[in-house]
Amino acid sequence: MTIPVEAGTALVFRTGLSNESGTLNVSSSGTHSGGNVNILGVNVGLFGVQIDASGTNGGGTVRIGGDYQGLGSVPNASHTFVSNNSLINADSLLSGNGGRVIVWGDETNRFYGKISAQGGTHSGDGGFVEVSGKNSLTFNGTVDLSALNGSVGNLLLDPENITIVNGGSAANDGQLLDNTIFASDSSGTLVISERQVETQLVSGNVILQANNNITINDLTDNILGRPFSRTGGS
């Protein structure tokens, strides 16, 4: 196992439960890009955490619970939780692209927080964000991948199954499904509302990628906002 320790990296690793609060600041000024943050452990929880990996000429990299699609050299969390008062910034402040933020859980990922990986105000595209639970994902947060003078970035949601339902509310739009933050969810399906998807499309592209199936229920207006990418078993 290789854990990155390059300059500008803030690393928090716990062999068991990693409950974090407070502020981690690896932002940069001058002509630099933002730094790197890795919060890793078997169970990872962010409660009122403020992470800043912004940079003048490019956003940094933040990895919570693992790397892209659970691959790479860093250890993966089994269960990951991000509270609604947690904020992750990986913006480009002037020129350059927004950063890269991964929030991963092998079993469950319950995300209620806010992520911003905006492109620079002068130039640059929005960044890349993945919020995924290999078996189960709850997504009720916000992600801003906008770019004032560039292309918007991409948000990847990648659970076992995805169902998009009609209207403005769904099972995974609201509060915790139970009273235990790191409990397993046997359903393995992200049920998300049409409105939640369309709200996210305002500030970035949405990529829906399921291990098995993506199901879109009958929508009253037969429109799901802007075009989006659909990848899945059926």
PDB file of C-alpha atoms in Angstrom:
ATOM      1  CA  MET A   1       0.000   0.000   0.000  1.00  0.00           C
ATOM      2  CA  THR A   2       1.381   3.405  -1.001  1.00  0.00           C
ATOM      3  CA  ILE A   3       0.115   6.529   0.744  1.00  0.00           C
ATOM      4  CA  PRO A   4       0.990   9.848  -0.944  1.00  0.00           C
ATOM      5  CA  VAL A   5       3.153  12.174   1.136  1.00  0.00           C
ATOM      6  CA  GLU A   6       4.165  14.773  -1.460  1.00  0.00           C
ATOM      7  CA  ALA A   7       4.579  18.397  -0.454  1.00  0.00           C
ATOM      8  CA  GLY A   8       1.304  20.219   0.133  1.00  0.00           C
ATOM      9  CA  THR A   9      -0.534  17.079   1.271  1.00  0.00           C
ATOM     10  CA  ALA A  10      -2.645  16.860   4.413  1.00  0.00           C
ATOM     11  CA  LEU A  11      -3.074  13.199   5.339  1.00  0.00           C
ATOM     12  CA  VAL A  12      -5.407  11.812   7.994  1.00  0.00           C
ATOM     13  CA  PHE A  13      -5.367   8.023   8.310  1.00  0.00           C
ATOM     14  CA  ARG A  14      -7.084   5.877  10.930  1.00  0.00           C
ATOM     15  CA  THR A  15      -6.922   2.082  11.075  1.00  0.00           C
ATOM     16  CA  GLY A  16     -10.450   2.040  12.505  1.00  0.00           C
ATOM     17  CA  LEU A  17     -12.948   4.888  12.759  1.00  0.00           C
ATOM     18  CA  SER A  18     -11.901   8.262  11.311  1.00  0.00           C
ATOM     19  CA  ASN A  19     -14.248  10.984  12.616  1.00  0.00           C
ATOM     20  CA  GLU A  20     -13.018  14.404  11.541  1.00  0.00           C
ATOM     21  CA  SER A  21     -14.148  17.934  12.403  1.00  0.00           C
ATOM     22  CA  GLY A  22     -12.628  21.396  12.123  1.00  0.00           C
ATOM     23  CA  THR A  23     -10.606  22.850   9.242  1.00  0.00           C
ATOM     24  CA  LEU A  24      -7.993  21.491   6.829  1.00  0.00           C
ATOM     25  CA  ASN A  25      -6.432  24.231   4.703  1.00  0.00           C
ATOM     26  CA  VAL A  26      -4.012  23.342   1.892  1.00  0.00           C
ATOM     27  CA  SER A  27      -4.998  26.247  -0.351  1.00  0.00           C
ATOM     28  CA  SER A  28      -2.312  28.198  -2.168  1.00  0.00           C
ATOM     29  CA  SER A  29      -1.763  31.706  -3.429  1.00  0.00           C
ATOM     30  CA  GLY A  30       0.659  33.179  -5.936  1.00  0.00           C
ATOM     31  CA  THR A  31       0.908  31.094  -9.100  1.00  0.00           C
ATOM     32  CA  HIS A  32       0.291  27.713  -7.490  1.00  0.00           C
ATOM     33  CA  SER A  33      -2.478  25.126  -7.608  1.00  0.00           C
ATOM     34  CA  GLY A  34      -4.246  23.892  -4.508  1.00  0.00           C
ATOM     35  CA  GLY A  35      -2.756  21.147  -2.363  1.00  0.00           C
ATOM     36  CA  ASN A  36      -3.914  17.619  -1.572  1.00  0.00           C
ATOM     37  CA  VAL A  37      -6.038  16.180   1.230  1.00  0.00           C
ATOM     38  CA  ASN A  38      -6.492  12.471   1.978  1.00  0.00           C
ATOM     39  CA  ILE A  39      -8.845  11.344   4.761  1.00  0.00           C
ATOM     40  CA  LEU A  40      -8.723   7.563   4.962  1.00  0.00           C
ATOM     41  CA  GLY A  41      -9.838   4.794   7.287  1.00  0.00           C
ATOM     42  CA  VAL A  42     -12.152   1.801   7.606  1.00  0.00           C
ATOM     43  CA  ASN A  43     -15.087   4.057   8.548  1.00  0.00           C
ATOM     44  CA  VAL A  44     -14.707   7.730   7.590  1.00  0.00           C
ATOM     45  CA  GLY A  45     -16.997  10.468   8.907  1.00  0.00           C
ATOM     46  CA  LEU A  46     -16.819  14.213   8.238  1.00  0.00           C
ATOM     47  CA  PHE A  47     -18.829  16.259  10.746  1.00  0.00           C
ATOM     48  CA  GLY A  48     -18.732  20.031  10.274  1.00  0.00           C
ATOM     49  CA  VAL A  49     -15.435  19.813   8.377  1.00  0.00           C
ATOM     50  CA  GLN A  50     -14.159  22.673   6.208  1.00  0.00           C
ATOM     51  CA  ILE A  51     -11.584  21.528   3.634  1.00  0.00           C
ATOM     52  CA  ASP A  52      -9.926  24.100   1.374  1.00  0.00           C
ATOM     53  CA  ALA A  53      -7.739  22.858  -1.485  1.00  0.00           C
ATOM     54  CA  SER A  54      -8.281  25.882  -3.720  1.00  0.00           C
ATOM     55  CA  GLY A  55      -5.487  27.512  -5.685  1.00  0.00           C
ATOM     56  CA  THR A  56      -4.915  30.611  -7.773  1.00  0.00           C
ATOM     57  CA  ASN A  57      -4.136  28.624 -10.922  1.00  0.00           C
ATOM     58  CA  GLY A  58      -5.967  25.364 -10.314  1.00  0.00           C
ATOM     59  CA  GLY A  59      -7.842  23.406  -7.692  1.00  0.00           C
ATOM     60  CA  GLY A  60      -6.208  20.644  -5.684  1.00  0.00           C
ATOM     61  CA  THR A  61      -7.129  17.019  -5.027  1.00  0.00           C
ATOM     62  CA  VAL A  62      -9.267  15.746  -2.135  1.00  0.00           C
ATOM     63  CA  ARG A  63      -9.815  12.043  -1.462  1.00  0.00           C
ATOM     64  CA  ILE A  64     -12.286  10.990   1.218  1.00  0.00           C
ATOM     65  CA  GLY A  65     -12.464   7.245   1.830  1.00  0.00           C
ATOM     66  CA  GLY A  66     -10.624   6.239  -1.337  1.00  0.00           C
ATOM     67  CA  ASP A  67      -9.737   7.121  -4.906  1.00  0.00           C
ATOM     68  CA  TYR A  68     -11.569   7.113  -8.245  1.00  0.00           C
ATOM     69  CA  GLN A  69     -14.032   4.180  -8.408  1.00  0.00           C
ATOM     70  CA  GLY A  70     -12.259   2.592  -5.449  1.00  0.00           C
ATOM     71  CA  LEU A  71      -9.097   2.025  -7.483  1.00  0.00           C
ATOM     72  CA  GLY A  72      -5.581   3.313  -6.943  1.00  0.00           C
ATOM     73  CA  SER A  73      -3.063   2.863  -4.148  1.00  0.00           C
ATOM     74  CA  VAL A  74      -4.874   4.420  -1.169  1.00  0.00           C
ATOM     75  CA  PRO A  75      -6.933   2.248   1.221  1.00  0.00           C
ATOM     76  CA  ASN A  76     -10.709   2.277   0.783  1.00  0.00           C
ATOM     77  CA  ALA A  77     -13.234   2.990   3.512  1.00  0.00           C
ATOM     78  CA  SER A  78     -16.028   0.492   4.060  1.00  0.00           C
ATOM     79  CA  HIS A  79     -18.485   3.206   5.136  1.00  0.00           C
ATOM     80  CA  THR A  80     -18.264   6.959   4.491  1.00  0.00           C
ATOM     81  CA  PHE A  81     -20.452   9.768   5.846  1.00  0.00           C
ATOM     82  CA  VAL A  82     -20.308  13.522   5.097  1.00  0.00           C
ATOM     83  CA  SER A  83     -22.593  15.800   7.133  1.00  0.00           C
ATOM     84  CA  ASN A  84     -24.698  18.632   5.731  1.00  0.00           C
ATOM     85  CA  ASN A  85     -22.482  21.246   7.431  1.00  0.00           C
ATOM     86  CA  SER A  86     -19.284  19.959   5.820  1.00  0.00           C
ATOM     87  CA  LEU A  87     -17.753  21.875   2.907  1.00  0.00           C
ATOM     88  CA  ILE A  88     -15.026  20.805   0.476  1.00  0.00           C
ATOM     89  CA  ASN A  89     -13.495  23.486  -1.764  1.00  0.00           C
ATOM     90  CA  ALA A  90     -11.147  22.698  -4.646  1.00  0.00           C
ATOM     91  CA  ASP A  91     -11.736  25.811  -6.739  1.00  0.00           C
ATOM     92  CA  SER A  92      -9.444  27.503  -9.195  1.00  0.00           C
ATOM     93  CA  LEU A  93      -9.529  31.117  -8.096  1.00  0.00           C
ATOM     94  CA  LEU A  94      -8.115  32.910 -11.149  1.00  0.00           C
ATOM     95  CA  SER A  95      -6.917  30.767 -14.068  1.00  0.00           C
ATOM     96  CA  GLY A  96      -6.971  27.007 -14.531  1.00  0.00           C
ATOM     97  CA  ASN A  97      -9.369  24.158 -13.957  1.00  0.00           C
ATOM     98  CA  GLY A  98     -11.265  23.237 -10.840  1.00  0.00           C
ATOM     99  CA  GLY A  99      -9.835  20.409  -8.774  1.00  0.00           C
ATOM    100  CA  ARG A 100     -10.642  16.743  -8.271  1.00  0.00           C
ATOM    101  CA  VAL A 101     -12.713  15.464  -5.333  1.00  0.00           C
ATOM    102  CA  ILE A 102     -13.456  11.800  -4.636  1.00  0.00           C
ATOM    103  CA  VAL A 103     -15.822  10.646  -1.871  1.00  0.00           C
ATOM    104  CA  TRP A 104     -15.888   6.844  -1.789  1.00  0.00           C
ATOM    105  CA  GLY A 105     -17.197   3.936   0.309  1.00  0.00           C
ATOM    106  CA  ASP A 106     -16.884   0.231  -0.509  1.00  0.00           C
ATOM    107  CA  GLU A 107     -20.141  -0.600   1.284  1.00  0.00           C
ATOM    108  CA  THR A 108     -22.041   2.651   1.889  1.00  0.00           C
ATOM    109  CA  ASN A 109     -21.561   6.337   1.183  1.00  0.00           C
ATOM    110  CA  ARG A 110     -23.974   8.853   2.712  1.00  0.00           C
ATOM    111  CA  PHE A 111     -23.266  12.307   1.384  1.00  0.00           C
ATOM    112  CA  TYR A 112     -25.129  15.404   2.625  1.00  0.00           C
ATOM    113  CA  GLY A 113     -22.366  17.999   2.291  1.00  0.00           C
ATOM    114  CA  LYS A 114     -21.242  20.610  -0.223  1.00  0.00           C
ATOM    115  CA  ILE A 115     -18.436  20.394  -2.773  1.00  0.00           C
ATOM    116  CA  SER A 116     -17.134  23.206  -4.972  1.00  0.00           C
ATOM    117  CA  ALA A 117     -14.587  22.688  -7.759  1.00  0.00           C
ATOM    118  CA  GLN A 118     -15.190  25.719  -9.950  1.00  0.00           C
ATOM    119  CA  GLY A 119     -13.072  26.857 -12.871  1.00  0.00           C
ATOM    120  CA  GLY A 120     -11.055  30.062 -12.610  1.00  0.00           C
ATOM    121  CA  THR A 121     -12.777  33.418 -12.958  1.00  0.00           C
ATOM    122  CA  HIS A 122     -10.495  34.382 -15.877  1.00  0.00           C
ATOM    123  CA  SER A 123     -10.211  30.981 -17.559  1.00  0.00           C
ATOM    124  CA  GLY A 124     -10.503  27.273 -16.872  1.00  0.00           C
ATOM    125  CA  ASP A 125     -13.100  24.518 -16.731  1.00  0.00           C
ATOM    126  CA  GLY A 126     -15.010  23.107 -13.798  1.00  0.00           C
ATOM    127  CA  GLY A 127     -13.399  20.166 -12.036  1.00  0.00           C
ATOM    128  CA  PHE A 128     -14.309  16.514 -11.505  1.00  0.00           C
ATOM    129  CA  VAL A 129     -16.211  15.068  -8.530  1.00  0.00           C
ATOM    130  CA  GLU A 130     -17.141  11.473  -7.795  1.00  0.00           C
ATOM    131  CA  VAL A 131     -19.536  10.594  -4.972  1.00  0.00           C
ATOM    132  CA  SER A 132     -19.934   6.826  -4.987  1.00  0.00           C
ATOM    133  CA  GLY A 133     -20.791   3.856  -2.792  1.00  0.00           C
ATOM    134  CA  LYS A 134     -19.961   0.530  -4.387  1.00  0.00           C
ATOM    135  CA  ASN A 135     -22.998  -1.139  -2.832  1.00  0.00           C
ATOM    136  CA  SER A 136     -25.127   1.742  -1.528  1.00  0.00           C
ATOM    137  CA  LEU A 137     -25.189   5.512  -2.049  1.00  0.00           C
ATOM    138  CA  THR A 138     -27.251   8.271  -0.444  1.00  0.00           C
ATOM    139  CA  PHE A 139     -26.750  11.600  -2.231  1.00  0.00           C
ATOM    140  CA  ASN A 140     -28.465  14.678  -0.828  1.00  0.00           C
ATOM    141  CA  GLY A 141     -25.722  17.264  -1.108  1.00  0.00           C
ATOM    142  CA  THR A 142     -24.733  19.916  -3.624  1.00  0.00           C
ATOM    143  CA  VAL A 143     -21.831  20.048  -6.050  1.00  0.00           C
ATOM    144  CA  ASP A 144     -20.774  23.223  -7.888  1.00  0.00           C
ATOM    145  CA  LEU A 145     -18.684  22.570 -10.996  1.00  0.00           C
ATOM    146  CA  SER A 146     -19.452  25.811 -12.790  1.00  0.00           C
ATOM    147  CA  ALA A 147     -16.986  27.838 -14.840  1.00  0.00           C
ATOM    148  CA  LEU A 148     -17.393  31.528 -15.615  1.00  0.00           C
ATOM    149  CA  ASN A 149     -15.152  31.383 -18.693  1.00  0.00           C
ATOM    150  CA  GLY A 150     -14.965  27.686 -19.484  1.00  0.00           C
ATOM    151  CA  SER A 151     -16.919  24.433 -19.596  1.00  0.00           C
ATOM    152  CA  VAL A 152     -18.740  23.059 -16.574  1.00  0.00           C
ATOM    153  CA  GLY A 153     -17.232  20.027 -14.862  1.00  0.00           C
ATOM    154  CA  ASN A 154     -18.553  16.511 -14.269  1.00  0.00           C
ATOM    155  CA  LEU A 155     -20.200  14.828 -11.275  1.00  0.00           C
ATOM    156  CA  LEU A 156     -20.128  11.008 -11.231  1.00  0.00           C
ATOM    157  CA  LEU A 157     -22.651   9.071  -9.119  1.00  0.00           C
ATOM    158  CA  ASP A 158     -21.805   5.362  -9.164  1.00  0.00           C
ATOM    159  CA  PRO A 159     -23.797   3.013  -6.865  1.00  0.00           C
ATOM    160  CA  GLU A 160     -25.127  -0.524  -7.414  1.00  0.00           C
ATOM    161  CA  ASN A 161     -28.451   0.622  -8.931  1.00  0.00           C
ATOM    162  CA  ILE A 162     -30.069   3.999  -9.675  1.00  0.00           C
ATOM    163  CA  THR A 163     -33.769   4.854  -9.867  1.00  0.00           C
ATOM    164  CA  ILE A 164     -34.950   8.339 -10.853  1.00  0.00           C
ATOM    165  CA  VAL A 165     -38.510   9.050  -9.742  1.00  0.00           C
ATOM    166  CA  ASN A 166     -41.008  11.691 -10.769  1.00  0.00           C
ATOM    167  CA  GLY A 167     -41.378  14.970  -8.911  1.00  0.00           C
ATOM    168  CA  GLY A 168     -39.471  16.762  -6.197  1.00  0.00           C
ATOM    169  CA  SER A 169     -38.719  14.187  -3.501  1.00  0.00           C
ATOM    170  CA  ALA A 170     -37.421  10.643  -3.182  1.00  0.00           C
ATOM    171  CA  ALA A 171     -36.219   8.228  -0.531  1.00  0.00           C
ATOM    172  CA  ASN A 172     -32.600   9.343  -0.786  1.00  0.00           C
ATOM    173  CA  ASP A 173     -33.336  13.077  -1.066  1.00  0.00           C
ATOM    174  CA  GLY A 174     -34.085  13.442   2.626  1.00  0.00           C
ATOM    175  CA  GLN A 175     -32.687  12.452   5.985  1.00  0.00           C
ATOM    176  CA  LEU A 176     -30.753   9.359   7.037  1.00  0.00           C
ATOM    177  CA  LEU A 177     -32.497   6.096   6.243  1.00  0.00           C
ATOM    178  CA  ASP A 178     -31.882   4.918   9.810  1.00  0.00           C
ATOM    179  CA  ASN A 179     -30.321   6.133  13.038  1.00  0.00           C
ATOM    180  CA  THR A 180     -26.906   4.554  12.515  1.00  0.00           C
ATOM    181  CA  ILE A 181     -24.495   6.593  10.423  1.00  0.00           C
ATOM    182  CA  PHE A 182     -22.296   3.705   9.286  1.00  0.00           C
ATOM    183  CA  ALA A 183     -25.009   1.040   8.975  1.00  0.00           C
ATOM    184  CA  SER A 184     -25.238  -1.065   5.836  1.00  0.00           C
ATOM    185  CA  ASP A 185     -28.173  -0.527   3.494  1.00  0.00           C
ATOM    186  CA  SER A 186     -29.351  -3.781   1.970  1.00  0.00           C
ATOM    187  CA  SER A 187     -31.329  -2.088  -0.830  1.00  0.00           C
ATOM    188  CA  GLY A 188     -28.223  -1.128  -2.809  1.00  0.00           C
ATOM    189  CA  THR A 189     -30.260   1.368  -4.857  1.00  0.00           C
ATOM    190  CA  LEU A 190     -29.899   5.137  -5.088  1.00  0.00           C
ATOM    191  CA  VAL A 191     -33.459   6.478  -5.396  1.00  0.00           C
ATOM    192  CA  ILE A 192     -33.223  10.111  -6.451  1.00  0.00           C
ATOM    193  CA  SER A 193     -35.840  12.589  -7.630  1.00  0.00           C
ATOM    194  CA  GLU A 194     -36.097  14.287 -10.983  1.00  0.00           C
ATOM    195  CA  ARG A 195     -35.759  17.668  -9.251  1.00  0.00           C
ATOM    196  CA  GLN A 196     -32.555  16.665  -7.446  1.00  0.00           C
ATOM    197  CA  VAL A 197     -30.924  15.687 -10.740  1.00  0.00           C
ATOM    198  CA  GLU A 198     -32.132  18.830 -12.498  1.00  0.00           C
ATOM    199  CA  THR A 199     -30.906  21.040  -9.652  1.00  0.00           C
ATOM    200  CA  GLN A 200     -27.444  19.526  -9.949  1.00  0.00           C
ATOM    201  CA  LEU A 201     -27.447  20.037 -13.723  1.00  0.00           C
ATOM    202  CA  VAL A 202     -27.544  23.809 -13.184  1.00  0.00           C
ATOM    203  CA  SER A 203     -23.869  23.881 -12.148  1.00  0.00           C
ATOM    204  CA  GLY A 204     -22.356  20.796 -13.777  1.00  0.00           C
ATOM    205  CA  ASN A 205     -22.812  17.705 -15.898  1.00  0.00           C
ATOM    206  CA  VAL A 206     -24.156  14.578 -14.178  1.00  0.00           C
ATOM    207  CA  ILE A 207     -22.852  11.122 -15.075  1.00  0.00           C
ATOM    208  CA  LEU A 208     -25.042   8.293 -13.772  1.00  0.00           C
ATOM    209  CA  GLN A 209     -23.140   5.003 -13.737  1.00  0.00           C
ATOM    210  CA  ALA A 210     -24.531   1.932 -11.993  1.00  0.00           C
ATOM    211  CA  ASN A 211     -23.010  -1.515 -11.536  1.00  0.00           C
ATOM    212  CA  ASN A 212     -26.358  -3.064 -12.479  1.00  0.00           C
ATOM    213  CA  ASN A 213     -29.383  -1.022 -13.559  1.00  0.00           C
ATOM    214  CA  ILE A 214     -30.447   2.563 -14.147  1.00  0.00           C
ATOM    215  CA  THR A 215     -34.227   2.996 -14.103  1.00  0.00           C
ATOM    216  CA  ILE A 216     -36.066   6.195 -15.011  1.00  0.00           C
ATOM    217  CA  ASN A 217     -39.678   6.091 -13.885  1.00  0.00           C
ATOM    218  CA  ASP A 218     -42.448   7.802 -15.828  1.00  0.00           C
ATOM    219  CA  LEU A 219     -41.906  11.569 -15.552  1.00  0.00           C
ATOM    220  CA  THR A 220     -44.900  13.899 -15.756  1.00  0.00           C
ATOM    221  CA  ASP A 221     -43.186  16.329 -18.132  1.00  0.00           C
ATOM    222  CA  ASN A 222     -41.123  13.615 -19.885  1.00  0.00           C
ATOM    223  CA  ILE A 223     -38.077  15.877 -19.527  1.00  0.00           C
ATOM    224  CA  LEU A 224     -35.056  15.415 -17.291  1.00  0.00           C
ATOM    225  CA  GLY A 225     -33.373  18.821 -17.530  1.00  0.00           C
ATOM    226  CA  ARG A 226     -30.218  19.004 -19.613  1.00  0.00           C
ATOM    227  CA  PRO A 227     -28.893  15.914 -21.455  1.00  0.00           C
ATOM    228  CA  PHE A 228     -26.982  13.512 -19.222  1.00  0.00           C
ATOM    229  CA  SER A 229     -24.854  10.402 -19.625  1.00  0.00           C
ATOM    230  CA  ARG A 230     -26.501   7.068 -18.902  1.00  0.00           C
ATOM    231  CA  THR A 231     -24.423   3.934 -18.343  1.00  0.00           C
ATOM    232  CA  GLY A 232     -25.704   0.732 -16.793  1.00  0.00           C
ATOM    233  CA  GLY A 233     -27.047  -2.748 -17.186  1.00  0.00           C
ATOM    234  CA  SER A 234     -30.464  -1.729 -18.508  1.00  0.00           C
TER     235      SER A 234
END
